[in-house]
Amino acid sequence: MSLRIAAGSAHPGLAGAVAKLLGTEPVPGELARFPDGELRPAVGHLRGGDVYVIQPTGPPVSDHFLELFLLLDACRRAGAQRITAVVPYFGYARQDRRSQPGEPVGARVVADALAASGAQRLVVIDPHTVALEAMCGMPVEMLTAVPVLAQALAPDVPGGAVIVAPDLGAVKLAERYASVLQRPVAVVRKTRITGAIVRAEEIAGDVAGRPAVIVDDMISTGATIEAAAQVVRAHGGTCHTVAATHGLLVGGAGQRLRQLPTSRVVTTDSLPQGHTSSPALHAESVAPLLADAISRLHHDQPLAGLRAPA
Ligand code: R5P
């Protein structure tokens, strides 16, 4: 089987960088749009190929998912022998349960649609929930960008620093940073009021007099990070650095990040960057991580060292 990289329109720059590291180029493709908005992607020759379709599902999330479903089906019909959906940022993962009656379980719906479209395996990076694996009938490879981000932070992290999880869901992630950086962990108790409004009042752990490194899986509106920074300061700490794998950066995130009393906000290029300007914002590339994972999967080798620990 020959290795083939197919790129959706969500992040051609990342797909190109991954393909280059693998010594190839994305297969030619095009994305047409009917006058009513319908998408019609097309892929080139793929017969017998081991195909990796790279499409992070940032905004517009639903359009990017639908394009991915169509692309997967196009690959299957073009004769691909094995199809892997590479979705570095997996949208809808926050809808992993019903928070009130009458809601859908959005993550399950898109997982089912991926499988129905032809994906035989899924590769993601630091998904919002590890429950994604249980929701998917296909094998799910959960890679982690924590070592990449922690290494980028390490030279600037002061001795007395503490790693801060801005909510309970981020505790495991914070523990992974803490293990690489050899620092203790503190945890903020957050309540989400609406999609863009959160309240954080308490913190478990000692932050008084310490610089805090606040870590999360994603920054969407920045409200969670802003609230965590306020709690840290209210308890006598300082907000030193922020790190998050996925920089969605929507709905006023740019302004919130600019106002944060921190010198550095580090994310990755799992999503296209550049639409939010902040001198403190810096993105590490996940292209080497993805290229390494794809190369090993293609050669049926284990992903030891690239996967998030259970
Ligand atoms: C939620 O639990 C996630 O881990 C993030 O904390 C959240 O999605 C970030 O969103 P925002 O930046 O809008 O607060």
PDB file of C-alpha atoms and ligand atoms in Angstrom:
ATOM      1  CA  MET A   1       0.000   0.000   0.000  1.00  0.00           C
ATOM      2  CA  SER A   2       1.381   3.410  -0.859  1.00  0.00           C
ATOM      3  CA  LEU A   3       1.149   6.220   1.699  1.00  0.00           C
ATOM      4  CA  ARG A   4      -1.126   9.048   0.535  1.00  0.00           C
ATOM      5  CA  ILE A   5      -1.977  12.310   2.299  1.00  0.00           C
ATOM      6  CA  ALA A   6      -5.306  13.929   1.429  1.00  0.00           C
ATOM      7  CA  ALA A   7      -5.989  17.447   2.686  1.00  0.00           C
ATOM      8  CA  GLY A   8      -9.338  18.995   3.476  1.00  0.00           C
ATOM      9  CA  SER A   9      -9.706  22.754   3.240  1.00  0.00           C
ATOM     10  CA  ALA A  10      -9.571  23.345   7.014  1.00  0.00           C
ATOM     11  CA  HIS A  11      -5.777  23.536   7.303  1.00  0.00           C
ATOM     12  CA  PRO A  12      -3.872  22.922   4.064  1.00  0.00           C
ATOM     13  CA  GLY A  13      -0.750  24.447   5.632  1.00  0.00           C
ATOM     14  CA  LEU A  14      -0.582  21.735   8.293  1.00  0.00           C
ATOM     15  CA  ALA A  15      -1.346  18.954   5.793  1.00  0.00           C
ATOM     16  CA  GLY A  16       1.388  20.271   3.503  1.00  0.00           C
ATOM     17  CA  ALA A  17       3.906  20.415   6.366  1.00  0.00           C
ATOM     18  CA  VAL A  18       3.061  16.829   7.401  1.00  0.00           C
ATOM     19  CA  ALA A  19       3.322  15.579   3.813  1.00  0.00           C
ATOM     20  CA  LYS A  20       6.681  17.327   3.381  1.00  0.00           C
ATOM     21  CA  LEU A  21       8.072  15.678   6.516  1.00  0.00           C
ATOM     22  CA  LEU A  22       6.928  12.344   5.066  1.00  0.00           C
ATOM     23  CA  GLY A  23       8.675  13.087   1.773  1.00  0.00           C
ATOM     24  CA  THR A  24       5.495  13.433  -0.239  1.00  0.00           C
ATOM     25  CA  GLU A  25       2.808  15.942  -1.237  1.00  0.00           C
ATOM     26  CA  PRO A  26      -0.924  15.968  -0.571  1.00  0.00           C
ATOM     27  CA  VAL A  27      -2.825  14.254  -3.381  1.00  0.00           C
ATOM     28  CA  PRO A  28      -4.395  16.826  -5.698  1.00  0.00           C
ATOM     29  CA  GLY A  29      -7.968  17.618  -4.802  1.00  0.00           C
ATOM     30  CA  GLU A  30     -10.498  20.368  -5.124  1.00  0.00           C
ATOM     31  CA  LEU A  31     -13.440  21.696  -3.204  1.00  0.00           C
ATOM     32  CA  ALA A  32     -16.402  22.946  -5.208  1.00  0.00           C
ATOM     33  CA  ARG A  33     -19.404  24.654  -3.715  1.00  0.00           C
ATOM     34  CA  PHE A  34     -22.844  24.703  -5.316  1.00  0.00           C
ATOM     35  CA  PRO A  35     -24.628  28.075  -5.432  1.00  0.00           C
ATOM     36  CA  ASP A  36     -26.819  26.973  -2.511  1.00  0.00           C
ATOM     37  CA  GLY A  37     -23.753  26.269  -0.362  1.00  0.00           C
ATOM     38  CA  GLU A  38     -23.524  22.475  -0.820  1.00  0.00           C
ATOM     39  CA  LEU A  39     -19.950  21.196  -0.648  1.00  0.00           C
ATOM     40  CA  ARG A  40     -18.496  18.856  -3.275  1.00  0.00           C
ATOM     41  CA  PRO A  41     -14.871  17.879  -2.606  1.00  0.00           C
ATOM     42  CA  ALA A  42     -12.994  15.677  -5.072  1.00  0.00           C
ATOM     43  CA  VAL A  43      -9.785  13.656  -4.676  1.00  0.00           C
ATOM     44  CA  GLY A  44      -7.266  12.373  -7.193  1.00  0.00           C
ATOM     45  CA  HIS A  45      -6.056   8.836  -7.834  1.00  0.00           C
ATOM     46  CA  LEU A  46      -5.976   6.744  -4.620  1.00  0.00           C
ATOM     47  CA  ARG A  47      -6.516   3.143  -5.717  1.00  0.00           C
ATOM     48  CA  GLY A  48      -4.892   0.712  -3.279  1.00  0.00           C
ATOM     49  CA  GLY A  49      -3.537   3.539  -1.129  1.00  0.00           C
ATOM     50  CA  ASP A  50      -3.079   3.839   2.641  1.00  0.00           C
ATOM     51  CA  VAL A  51      -4.796   7.224   2.875  1.00  0.00           C
ATOM     52  CA  TYR A  52      -4.599   9.762   5.716  1.00  0.00           C
ATOM     53  CA  VAL A  53      -7.191  12.532   5.428  1.00  0.00           C
ATOM     54  CA  ILE A  54      -6.036  15.562   7.438  1.00  0.00           C
ATOM     55  CA  GLN A  55      -8.844  17.871   8.528  1.00  0.00           C
ATOM     56  CA  PRO A  56      -8.988  19.586  11.941  1.00  0.00           C
ATOM     57  CA  THR A  57     -12.551  20.624  12.701  1.00  0.00           C
ATOM     58  CA  GLY A  58     -12.214  24.192  13.904  1.00  0.00           C
ATOM     59  CA  PRO A  59     -14.613  26.960  12.847  1.00  0.00           C
ATOM     60  CA  PRO A  60     -16.805  26.626  10.861  1.00  0.00           C
ATOM     61  CA  VAL A  61     -16.893  23.301  12.758  1.00  0.00           C
ATOM     62  CA  SER A  62     -19.956  21.766  11.116  1.00  0.00           C
ATOM     63  CA  ASP A  63     -18.835  22.657   7.563  1.00  0.00           C
ATOM     64  CA  HIS A  64     -15.415  21.165   8.237  1.00  0.00           C
ATOM     65  CA  PHE A  65     -16.967  17.960   9.567  1.00  0.00           C
ATOM     66  CA  LEU A  66     -19.309  17.660   6.597  1.00  0.00           C
ATOM     67  CA  GLU A  67     -16.421  18.226   4.182  1.00  0.00           C
ATOM     68  CA  LEU A  68     -14.479  15.509   6.042  1.00  0.00           C
ATOM     69  CA  PHE A  69     -17.387  13.040   5.737  1.00  0.00           C
ATOM     70  CA  LEU A  70     -17.628  13.746   1.997  1.00  0.00           C
ATOM     71  CA  LEU A  71     -13.852  13.442   1.546  1.00  0.00           C
ATOM     72  CA  LEU A  72     -13.770  10.089   3.347  1.00  0.00           C
ATOM     73  CA  ASP A  73     -16.527   8.812   1.105  1.00  0.00           C
ATOM     74  CA  ALA A  74     -14.665  10.152  -1.948  1.00  0.00           C
ATOM     75  CA  CYS A  75     -11.508   8.282  -0.840  1.00  0.00           C
ATOM     76  CA  ARG A  76     -13.454   5.050  -0.386  1.00  0.00           C
ATOM     77  CA  ARG A  77     -15.059   5.363  -3.811  1.00  0.00           C
ATOM     78  CA  ALA A  78     -11.668   6.229  -5.339  1.00  0.00           C
ATOM     79  CA  GLY A  79     -10.425   2.800  -4.235  1.00  0.00           C
ATOM     80  CA  ALA A  80      -8.375   3.597  -1.126  1.00  0.00           C
ATOM     81  CA  GLN A  81      -7.475   0.382   0.667  1.00  0.00           C
ATOM     82  CA  ARG A  82      -7.139   1.845   4.182  1.00  0.00           C
ATOM     83  CA  ILE A  83      -8.541   5.212   5.285  1.00  0.00           C
ATOM     84  CA  THR A  84      -7.518   7.089   8.431  1.00  0.00           C
ATOM     85  CA  ALA A  85      -9.198  10.332   9.472  1.00  0.00           C
ATOM     86  CA  VAL A  86      -6.575  12.622  11.025  1.00  0.00           C
ATOM     87  CA  VAL A  87      -8.536  15.196  13.023  1.00  0.00           C
ATOM     88  CA  PRO A  88      -5.969  17.012  15.194  1.00  0.00           C
ATOM     89  CA  TYR A  89      -8.672  19.156  16.790  1.00  0.00           C
ATOM     90  CA  PHE A  90     -11.870  17.114  17.151  1.00  0.00           C
ATOM     91  CA  GLY A  91     -14.899  19.414  17.421  1.00  0.00           C
ATOM     92  CA  TYR A  92     -18.127  18.379  19.160  1.00  0.00           C
ATOM     93  CA  ALA A  93     -16.029  16.466  21.749  1.00  0.00           C
ATOM     94  CA  ARG A  94     -17.392  18.735  24.486  1.00  0.00           C
ATOM     95  CA  GLN A  95     -20.834  17.285  23.702  1.00  0.00           C
ATOM     96  CA  ASP A  96     -19.886  13.935  25.212  1.00  0.00           C
ATOM     97  CA  ARG A  97     -22.996  13.687  27.410  1.00  0.00           C
ATOM     98  CA  ARG A  98     -26.383  15.319  27.864  1.00  0.00           C
ATOM     99  CA  SER A  99     -25.981  18.178  30.342  1.00  0.00           C
ATOM    100  CA  GLN A 100     -29.760  18.596  30.360  1.00  0.00           C
ATOM    101  CA  PRO A 101     -32.739  16.622  29.056  1.00  0.00           C
ATOM    102  CA  GLY A 102     -33.542  17.126  25.396  1.00  0.00           C
ATOM    103  CA  GLU A 103     -29.935  17.538  24.219  1.00  0.00           C
ATOM    104  CA  PRO A 104     -28.135  15.212  21.786  1.00  0.00           C
ATOM    105  CA  VAL A 105     -24.781  13.531  22.427  1.00  0.00           C
ATOM    106  CA  GLY A 106     -23.045  15.396  19.616  1.00  0.00           C
ATOM    107  CA  ALA A 107     -19.717  13.578  19.910  1.00  0.00           C
ATOM    108  CA  ARG A 108     -21.426  10.223  19.340  1.00  0.00           C
ATOM    109  CA  VAL A 109     -23.318  11.543  16.309  1.00  0.00           C
ATOM    110  CA  VAL A 110     -20.162  12.746  14.531  1.00  0.00           C
ATOM    111  CA  ALA A 111     -18.257   9.574  15.533  1.00  0.00           C
ATOM    112  CA  ASP A 112     -20.982   7.472  13.895  1.00  0.00           C
ATOM    113  CA  ALA A 113     -20.958   9.678  10.797  1.00  0.00           C
ATOM    114  CA  LEU A 114     -17.160   9.295  10.482  1.00  0.00           C
ATOM    115  CA  ALA A 115     -17.467   5.526  10.473  1.00  0.00           C
ATOM    116  CA  ALA A 116     -20.422   5.578   8.075  1.00  0.00           C
ATOM    117  CA  SER A 117     -18.412   7.764   5.676  1.00  0.00           C
ATOM    118  CA  GLY A 118     -15.550   5.291   5.459  1.00  0.00           C
ATOM    119  CA  ALA A 119     -13.031   6.129   8.201  1.00  0.00           C
ATOM    120  CA  GLN A 120     -11.409   2.935   9.468  1.00  0.00           C
ATOM    121  CA  ARG A 121      -9.255   4.626  12.089  1.00  0.00           C
ATOM    122  CA  LEU A 122      -9.170   8.030  13.791  1.00  0.00           C
ATOM    123  CA  VAL A 123      -6.125  10.044  14.902  1.00  0.00           C
ATOM    124  CA  VAL A 124      -6.688  13.001  17.244  1.00  0.00           C
ATOM    125  CA  ILE A 125      -4.495  15.188  19.461  1.00  0.00           C
ATOM    126  CA  ASP A 126      -5.432  15.884  23.097  1.00  0.00           C
ATOM    127  CA  PRO A 127      -9.199  15.475  22.579  1.00  0.00           C
ATOM    128  CA  HIS A 128     -11.464  17.164  25.082  1.00  0.00           C
ATOM    129  CA  THR A 129     -12.611  13.786  26.366  1.00  0.00           C
ATOM    130  CA  VAL A 130     -11.032  10.349  26.386  1.00  0.00           C
ATOM    131  CA  ALA A 131     -14.614   9.036  26.156  1.00  0.00           C
ATOM    132  CA  LEU A 132     -14.205   9.633  22.414  1.00  0.00           C
ATOM    133  CA  GLU A 133     -12.506   6.250  22.182  1.00  0.00           C
ATOM    134  CA  ALA A 134     -15.532   4.491  23.678  1.00  0.00           C
ATOM    135  CA  MET A 135     -17.885   6.366  21.358  1.00  0.00           C
ATOM    136  CA  CYS A 136     -16.068   5.258  18.212  1.00  0.00           C
ATOM    137  CA  GLY A 137     -16.415   1.760  16.824  1.00  0.00           C
ATOM    138  CA  MET A 138     -13.063   2.191  15.025  1.00  0.00           C
ATOM    139  CA  PRO A 139      -9.596   2.320  16.632  1.00  0.00           C
ATOM    140  CA  VAL A 140      -8.805   5.808  17.978  1.00  0.00           C
ATOM    141  CA  GLU A 141      -5.202   6.956  18.362  1.00  0.00           C
ATOM    142  CA  MET A 142      -5.042   9.792  20.890  1.00  0.00           C
ATOM    143  CA  LEU A 143      -1.767  11.626  20.450  1.00  0.00           C
ATOM    144  CA  THR A 144      -0.593  14.269  22.883  1.00  0.00           C
ATOM    145  CA  ALA A 145       1.102  17.619  22.269  1.00  0.00           C
ATOM    146  CA  VAL A 146       1.985  18.010  25.955  1.00  0.00           C
ATOM    147  CA  PRO A 147       5.664  17.013  25.514  1.00  0.00           C
ATOM    148  CA  VAL A 148       6.017  19.505  22.618  1.00  0.00           C
ATOM    149  CA  LEU A 149       4.395  22.307  24.627  1.00  0.00           C
ATOM    150  CA  ALA A 150       6.115  21.470  27.914  1.00  0.00           C
ATOM    151  CA  GLN A 151       9.507  21.489  26.205  1.00  0.00           C
ATOM    152  CA  ALA A 152       8.709  24.904  24.731  1.00  0.00           C
ATOM    153  CA  LEU A 153       7.735  26.194  28.183  1.00  0.00           C
ATOM    154  CA  ALA A 154      10.526  24.560  30.172  1.00  0.00           C
ATOM    155  CA  PRO A 155      13.308  27.165  29.747  1.00  0.00           C
ATOM    156  CA  ASP A 156      11.022  29.928  31.107  1.00  0.00           C
ATOM    157  CA  VAL A 157       9.239  28.090  33.912  1.00  0.00           C
ATOM    158  CA  PRO A 158      10.611  29.430  37.230  1.00  0.00           C
ATOM    159  CA  GLY A 159      11.588  27.079  40.040  1.00  0.00           C
ATOM    160  CA  GLY A 160       8.640  27.884  42.316  1.00  0.00           C
ATOM    161  CA  ALA A 161       6.017  27.586  39.569  1.00  0.00           C
ATOM    162  CA  VAL A 162       2.796  25.628  39.953  1.00  0.00           C
ATOM    163  CA  ILE A 163       0.792  24.028  37.127  1.00  0.00           C
ATOM    164  CA  VAL A 164      -2.839  25.133  37.281  1.00  0.00           C
ATOM    165  CA  ALA A 165      -5.757  23.144  35.831  1.00  0.00           C
ATOM    166  CA  PRO A 166      -8.500  25.728  35.123  1.00  0.00           C
ATOM    167  CA  ASP A 167     -11.237  23.148  35.731  1.00  0.00           C
ATOM    168  CA  LEU A 168     -11.648  19.556  36.889  1.00  0.00           C
ATOM    169  CA  GLY A 169     -11.635  18.263  33.317  1.00  0.00           C
ATOM    170  CA  ALA A 170      -8.071  19.540  32.845  1.00  0.00           C
ATOM    171  CA  VAL A 171      -6.569  17.741  35.861  1.00  0.00           C
ATOM    172  CA  LYS A 172      -5.130  14.773  33.924  1.00  0.00           C
ATOM    173  CA  LEU A 173      -3.624  17.134  31.365  1.00  0.00           C
ATOM    174  CA  ALA A 174      -2.119  19.282  34.155  1.00  0.00           C
ATOM    175  CA  GLU A 175      -0.631  16.163  35.727  1.00  0.00           C
ATOM    176  CA  ARG A 176       1.087  15.344  32.425  1.00  0.00           C
ATOM    177  CA  TYR A 177       2.640  18.849  32.304  1.00  0.00           C
ATOM    178  CA  ALA A 178       3.567  18.526  35.976  1.00  0.00           C
ATOM    179  CA  SER A 179       5.303  15.239  35.307  1.00  0.00           C
ATOM    180  CA  VAL A 180       7.423  16.699  32.469  1.00  0.00           C
ATOM    181  CA  LEU A 181       8.150  20.000  34.250  1.00  0.00           C
ATOM    182  CA  GLN A 182       8.476  18.456  37.725  1.00  0.00           C
ATOM    183  CA  ARG A 183       6.109  20.991  39.327  1.00  0.00           C
ATOM    184  CA  PRO A 184       3.088  20.617  41.669  1.00  0.00           C
ATOM    185  CA  VAL A 185      -0.536  20.979  40.491  1.00  0.00           C
ATOM    186  CA  ALA A 186      -3.367  23.252  41.671  1.00  0.00           C
ATOM    187  CA  VAL A 187      -6.961  22.931  40.450  1.00  0.00           C
ATOM    188  CA  VAL A 188      -9.576  25.662  39.925  1.00  0.00           C
ATOM    189  CA  ARG A 189     -13.244  24.888  40.487  1.00  0.00           C
ATOM    190  CA  LYS A 190     -15.096  26.307  37.482  1.00  0.00           C
ATOM    191  CA  THR A 191     -18.782  26.549  36.712  1.00  0.00           C
ATOM    192  CA  ARG A 192     -19.836  27.268  33.137  1.00  0.00           C
ATOM    193  CA  ILE A 193     -22.793  29.651  33.036  1.00  0.00           C
ATOM    194  CA  THR A 194     -23.109  29.923  29.222  1.00  0.00           C
ATOM    195  CA  GLY A 195     -20.922  29.053  26.227  1.00  0.00           C
ATOM    196  CA  ALA A 196     -18.911  32.243  26.778  1.00  0.00           C
ATOM    197  CA  ILE A 197     -19.359  32.934  30.498  1.00  0.00           C
ATOM    198  CA  VAL A 198     -17.696  30.923  33.274  1.00  0.00           C
ATOM    199  CA  ARG A 199     -17.344  31.447  37.001  1.00  0.00           C
ATOM    200  CA  ALA A 200     -14.313  30.320  38.965  1.00  0.00           C
ATOM    201  CA  GLU A 201     -14.001  31.045  42.659  1.00  0.00           C
ATOM    202  CA  GLU A 202     -12.028  28.385  44.448  1.00  0.00           C
ATOM    203  CA  ILE A 203      -8.662  26.764  43.970  1.00  0.00           C
ATOM    204  CA  ALA A 204      -7.305  23.577  45.511  1.00  0.00           C
ATOM    205  CA  GLY A 205      -3.535  23.769  45.941  1.00  0.00           C
ATOM    206  CA  ASP A 206      -1.009  26.373  47.000  1.00  0.00           C
ATOM    207  CA  VAL A 207      -0.508  29.269  44.559  1.00  0.00           C
ATOM    208  CA  ALA A 208       0.309  32.061  47.032  1.00  0.00           C
ATOM    209  CA  GLY A 209       3.537  33.796  46.021  1.00  0.00           C
ATOM    210  CA  ARG A 210       4.019  31.416  43.095  1.00  0.00           C
ATOM    211  CA  PRO A 211       4.036  31.928  39.325  1.00  0.00           C
ATOM    212  CA  ALA A 212       1.261  29.872  37.714  1.00  0.00           C
ATOM    213  CA  VAL A 213       1.386  27.978  34.427  1.00  0.00           C
ATOM    214  CA  ILE A 214      -2.271  27.570  33.422  1.00  0.00           C
ATOM    215  CA  VAL A 215      -2.852  24.636  31.055  1.00  0.00           C
ATOM    216  CA  ASP A 216      -5.937  23.446  29.158  1.00  0.00           C
ATOM    217  CA  ASP A 217      -6.849  21.341  26.138  1.00  0.00           C
ATOM    218  CA  MET A 218      -8.188  24.362  24.252  1.00  0.00           C
ATOM    219  CA  ILE A 219      -8.710  28.090  24.368  1.00  0.00           C
ATOM    220  CA  SER A 220     -12.034  28.931  22.761  1.00  0.00           C
ATOM    221  CA  THR A 221     -13.284  32.336  23.952  1.00  0.00           C
ATOM    222  CA  GLY A 222     -10.539  32.559  26.573  1.00  0.00           C
ATOM    223  CA  ALA A 223     -13.120  32.913  29.362  1.00  0.00           C
ATOM    224  CA  THR A 224     -11.838  29.834  31.219  1.00  0.00           C
ATOM    225  CA  ILE A 225      -8.224  31.023  31.191  1.00  0.00           C
ATOM    226  CA  GLU A 226      -9.258  34.554  32.180  1.00  0.00           C
ATOM    227  CA  ALA A 227     -11.302  33.250  35.127  1.00  0.00           C
ATOM    228  CA  ALA A 228      -8.501  30.936  36.252  1.00  0.00           C
ATOM    229  CA  ALA A 229      -5.976  33.805  36.115  1.00  0.00           C
ATOM    230  CA  GLN A 230      -8.286  35.915  38.277  1.00  0.00           C
ATOM    231  CA  VAL A 231      -8.606  33.153  40.886  1.00  0.00           C
ATOM    232  CA  VAL A 232      -4.843  32.638  40.925  1.00  0.00           C
ATOM    233  CA  ARG A 233      -4.319  36.345  41.561  1.00  0.00           C
ATOM    234  CA  ALA A 234      -7.068  36.449  44.197  1.00  0.00           C
ATOM    235  CA  HIS A 235      -5.164  33.722  46.047  1.00  0.00           C
ATOM    236  CA  GLY A 236      -1.836  35.544  45.915  1.00  0.00           C
ATOM    237  CA  GLY A 237      -0.263  33.949  42.831  1.00  0.00           C
ATOM    238  CA  THR A 238       0.776  35.419  39.484  1.00  0.00           C
ATOM    239  CA  CYS A 239      -0.232  34.248  36.015  1.00  0.00           C
ATOM    240  CA  HIS A 240       3.105  33.431  34.394  1.00  0.00           C
ATOM    241  CA  THR A 241       2.289  31.405  31.280  1.00  0.00           C
ATOM    242  CA  VAL A 242      -0.692  29.819  29.527  1.00  0.00           C
ATOM    243  CA  ALA A 243      -0.469  26.653  27.430  1.00  0.00           C
ATOM    244  CA  ALA A 244      -3.244  24.952  25.463  1.00  0.00           C
ATOM    245  CA  THR A 245      -3.080  22.410  22.667  1.00  0.00           C
ATOM    246  CA  HIS A 246      -5.827  23.904  20.514  1.00  0.00           C
ATOM    247  CA  GLY A 247      -6.167  27.636  19.863  1.00  0.00           C
ATOM    248  CA  LEU A 248      -9.720  28.061  18.632  1.00  0.00           C
ATOM    249  CA  LEU A 249      -9.572  31.728  19.629  1.00  0.00           C
ATOM    250  CA  VAL A 250     -13.133  32.827  18.901  1.00  0.00           C
ATOM    251  CA  GLY A 251     -15.582  35.306  20.394  1.00  0.00           C
ATOM    252  CA  GLY A 252     -13.295  37.887  21.950  1.00  0.00           C
ATOM    253  CA  ALA A 253     -10.422  35.536  22.792  1.00  0.00           C
ATOM    254  CA  GLY A 254      -7.881  37.918  21.253  1.00  0.00           C
ATOM    255  CA  GLN A 255      -8.858  40.761  23.547  1.00  0.00           C
ATOM    256  CA  ARG A 256      -8.954  38.495  26.614  1.00  0.00           C
ATOM    257  CA  LEU A 257      -5.491  37.119  25.847  1.00  0.00           C
ATOM    258  CA  ARG A 258      -4.090  40.609  25.290  1.00  0.00           C
ATOM    259  CA  GLN A 259      -5.399  41.660  28.699  1.00  0.00           C
ATOM    260  CA  LEU A 260      -3.998  38.650  30.550  1.00  0.00           C
ATOM    261  CA  PRO A 261      -1.162  39.556  32.914  1.00  0.00           C
ATOM    262  CA  THR A 262       1.089  36.959  31.307  1.00  0.00           C
ATOM    263  CA  SER A 263       4.130  37.168  29.103  1.00  0.00           C
ATOM    264  CA  ARG A 264       3.389  34.038  27.072  1.00  0.00           C
ATOM    265  CA  VAL A 265       0.458  32.093  25.655  1.00  0.00           C
ATOM    266  CA  VAL A 266       1.599  28.944  23.872  1.00  0.00           C
ATOM    267  CA  THR A 267      -0.650  26.823  21.650  1.00  0.00           C
ATOM    268  CA  THR A 268      -0.049  24.612  18.611  1.00  0.00           C
ATOM    269  CA  ASP A 269      -0.832  24.868  14.912  1.00  0.00           C
ATOM    270  CA  SER A 270      -3.449  22.096  15.201  1.00  0.00           C
ATOM    271  CA  LEU A 271      -5.765  24.830  13.913  1.00  0.00           C
ATOM    272  CA  PRO A 272      -4.875  27.673  11.535  1.00  0.00           C
ATOM    273  CA  GLN A 273      -3.389  30.565  13.502  1.00  0.00           C
ATOM    274  CA  GLY A 274      -2.945  34.163  12.540  1.00  0.00           C
ATOM    275  CA  HIS A 275      -6.464  35.550  12.800  1.00  0.00           C
ATOM    276  CA  THR A 276      -5.873  36.567  16.431  1.00  0.00           C
ATOM    277  CA  SER A 277      -3.085  38.992  17.096  1.00  0.00           C
ATOM    278  CA  SER A 278      -1.389  39.092  20.452  1.00  0.00           C
ATOM    279  CA  PRO A 279       2.323  39.662  20.914  1.00  0.00           C
ATOM    280  CA  ALA A 280       2.292  37.028  23.667  1.00  0.00           C
ATOM    281  CA  LEU A 281       0.769  34.322  21.439  1.00  0.00           C
ATOM    282  CA  HIS A 282       3.067  31.654  20.048  1.00  0.00           C
ATOM    283  CA  ALA A 283       2.259  28.358  18.267  1.00  0.00           C
ATOM    284  CA  GLU A 284       4.399  25.216  18.310  1.00  0.00           C
ATOM    285  CA  SER A 285       3.984  22.906  15.319  1.00  0.00           C
ATOM    286  CA  VAL A 286       2.337  19.497  15.654  1.00  0.00           C
ATOM    287  CA  ALA A 287       3.385  18.568  12.093  1.00  0.00           C
ATOM    288  CA  PRO A 288       6.375  16.482  13.323  1.00  0.00           C
ATOM    289  CA  LEU A 289       4.120  14.649  15.817  1.00  0.00           C
ATOM    290  CA  LEU A 290       1.535  13.858  13.132  1.00  0.00           C
ATOM    291  CA  ALA A 291       4.167  12.869  10.566  1.00  0.00           C
ATOM    292  CA  ASP A 292       5.804  10.506  13.067  1.00  0.00           C
ATOM    293  CA  ALA A 293       2.429   8.942  13.965  1.00  0.00           C
ATOM    294  CA  ILE A 294       1.382   8.533  10.318  1.00  0.00           C
ATOM    295  CA  SER A 295       4.725   6.994   9.391  1.00  0.00           C
ATOM    296  CA  ARG A 296       4.463   4.467  12.230  1.00  0.00           C
ATOM    297  CA  LEU A 297       0.823   3.626  11.444  1.00  0.00           C
ATOM    298  CA  HIS A 298       1.707   3.153   7.790  1.00  0.00           C
ATOM    299  CA  HIS A 299       4.455   0.711   8.774  1.00  0.00           C
ATOM    300  CA  ASP A 300       2.232  -0.990  11.405  1.00  0.00           C
ATOM    301  CA  GLN A 301       4.520   0.116  14.225  1.00  0.00           C
ATOM    302  CA  PRO A 302       3.398   1.030  17.778  1.00  0.00           C
ATOM    303  CA  LEU A 303       2.851   4.666  18.781  1.00  0.00           C
ATOM    304  CA  ALA A 304       4.766   4.420  22.061  1.00  0.00           C
ATOM    305  CA  GLY A 305       5.768   7.863  23.303  1.00  0.00           C
ATOM    306  CA  LEU A 306       3.317   9.727  21.035  1.00  0.00           C
ATOM    307  CA  ARG A 307       0.078   8.698  22.751  1.00  0.00           C
ATOM    308  CA  ALA A 308      -1.447  10.322  25.794  1.00  0.00           C
ATOM    309  CA  PRO A 309      -1.003   7.994  28.784  1.00  0.00           C
ATOM    310  CA  ALA A 310      -4.259   6.395  29.971  1.00  0.00           C
TER     311      ALA A 310
HETATM  312  C1  R5P B   1     -13.891  22.886  28.693  1.00  0.00           C
HETATM  313  O1  R5P B   1     -14.094  22.148  29.630  1.00  0.00           O
HETATM  314  C2  R5P B   1     -12.602  22.938  27.944  1.00  0.00           C
HETATM  315  O2  R5P B   1     -11.630  22.083  28.495  1.00  0.00           O
HETATM  316  C3  R5P B   1     -12.052  24.336  27.907  1.00  0.00           C
HETATM  317  O3  R5P B   1     -11.737  24.746  29.212  1.00  0.00           O
HETATM  318  C4  R5P B   1     -13.071  25.284  27.328  1.00  0.00           C
HETATM  319  O4  R5P B   1     -13.699  24.738  26.218  1.00  0.00           O
HETATM  320  C5  R5P B   1     -12.423  26.582  26.958  1.00  0.00           C
HETATM  321  O5  R5P B   1     -13.407  27.413  26.462  1.00  0.00           O
HETATM  322  P1  R5P B   1     -13.341  28.958  26.717  1.00  0.00           P
HETATM  323  O6  R5P B   1     -11.981  29.426  26.270  1.00  0.00           O
HETATM  324  O7  R5P B   1     -14.456  29.516  25.876  1.00  0.00           O
HETATM  325  O8  R5P B   1     -13.588  29.200  28.158  1.00  0.00           O
END
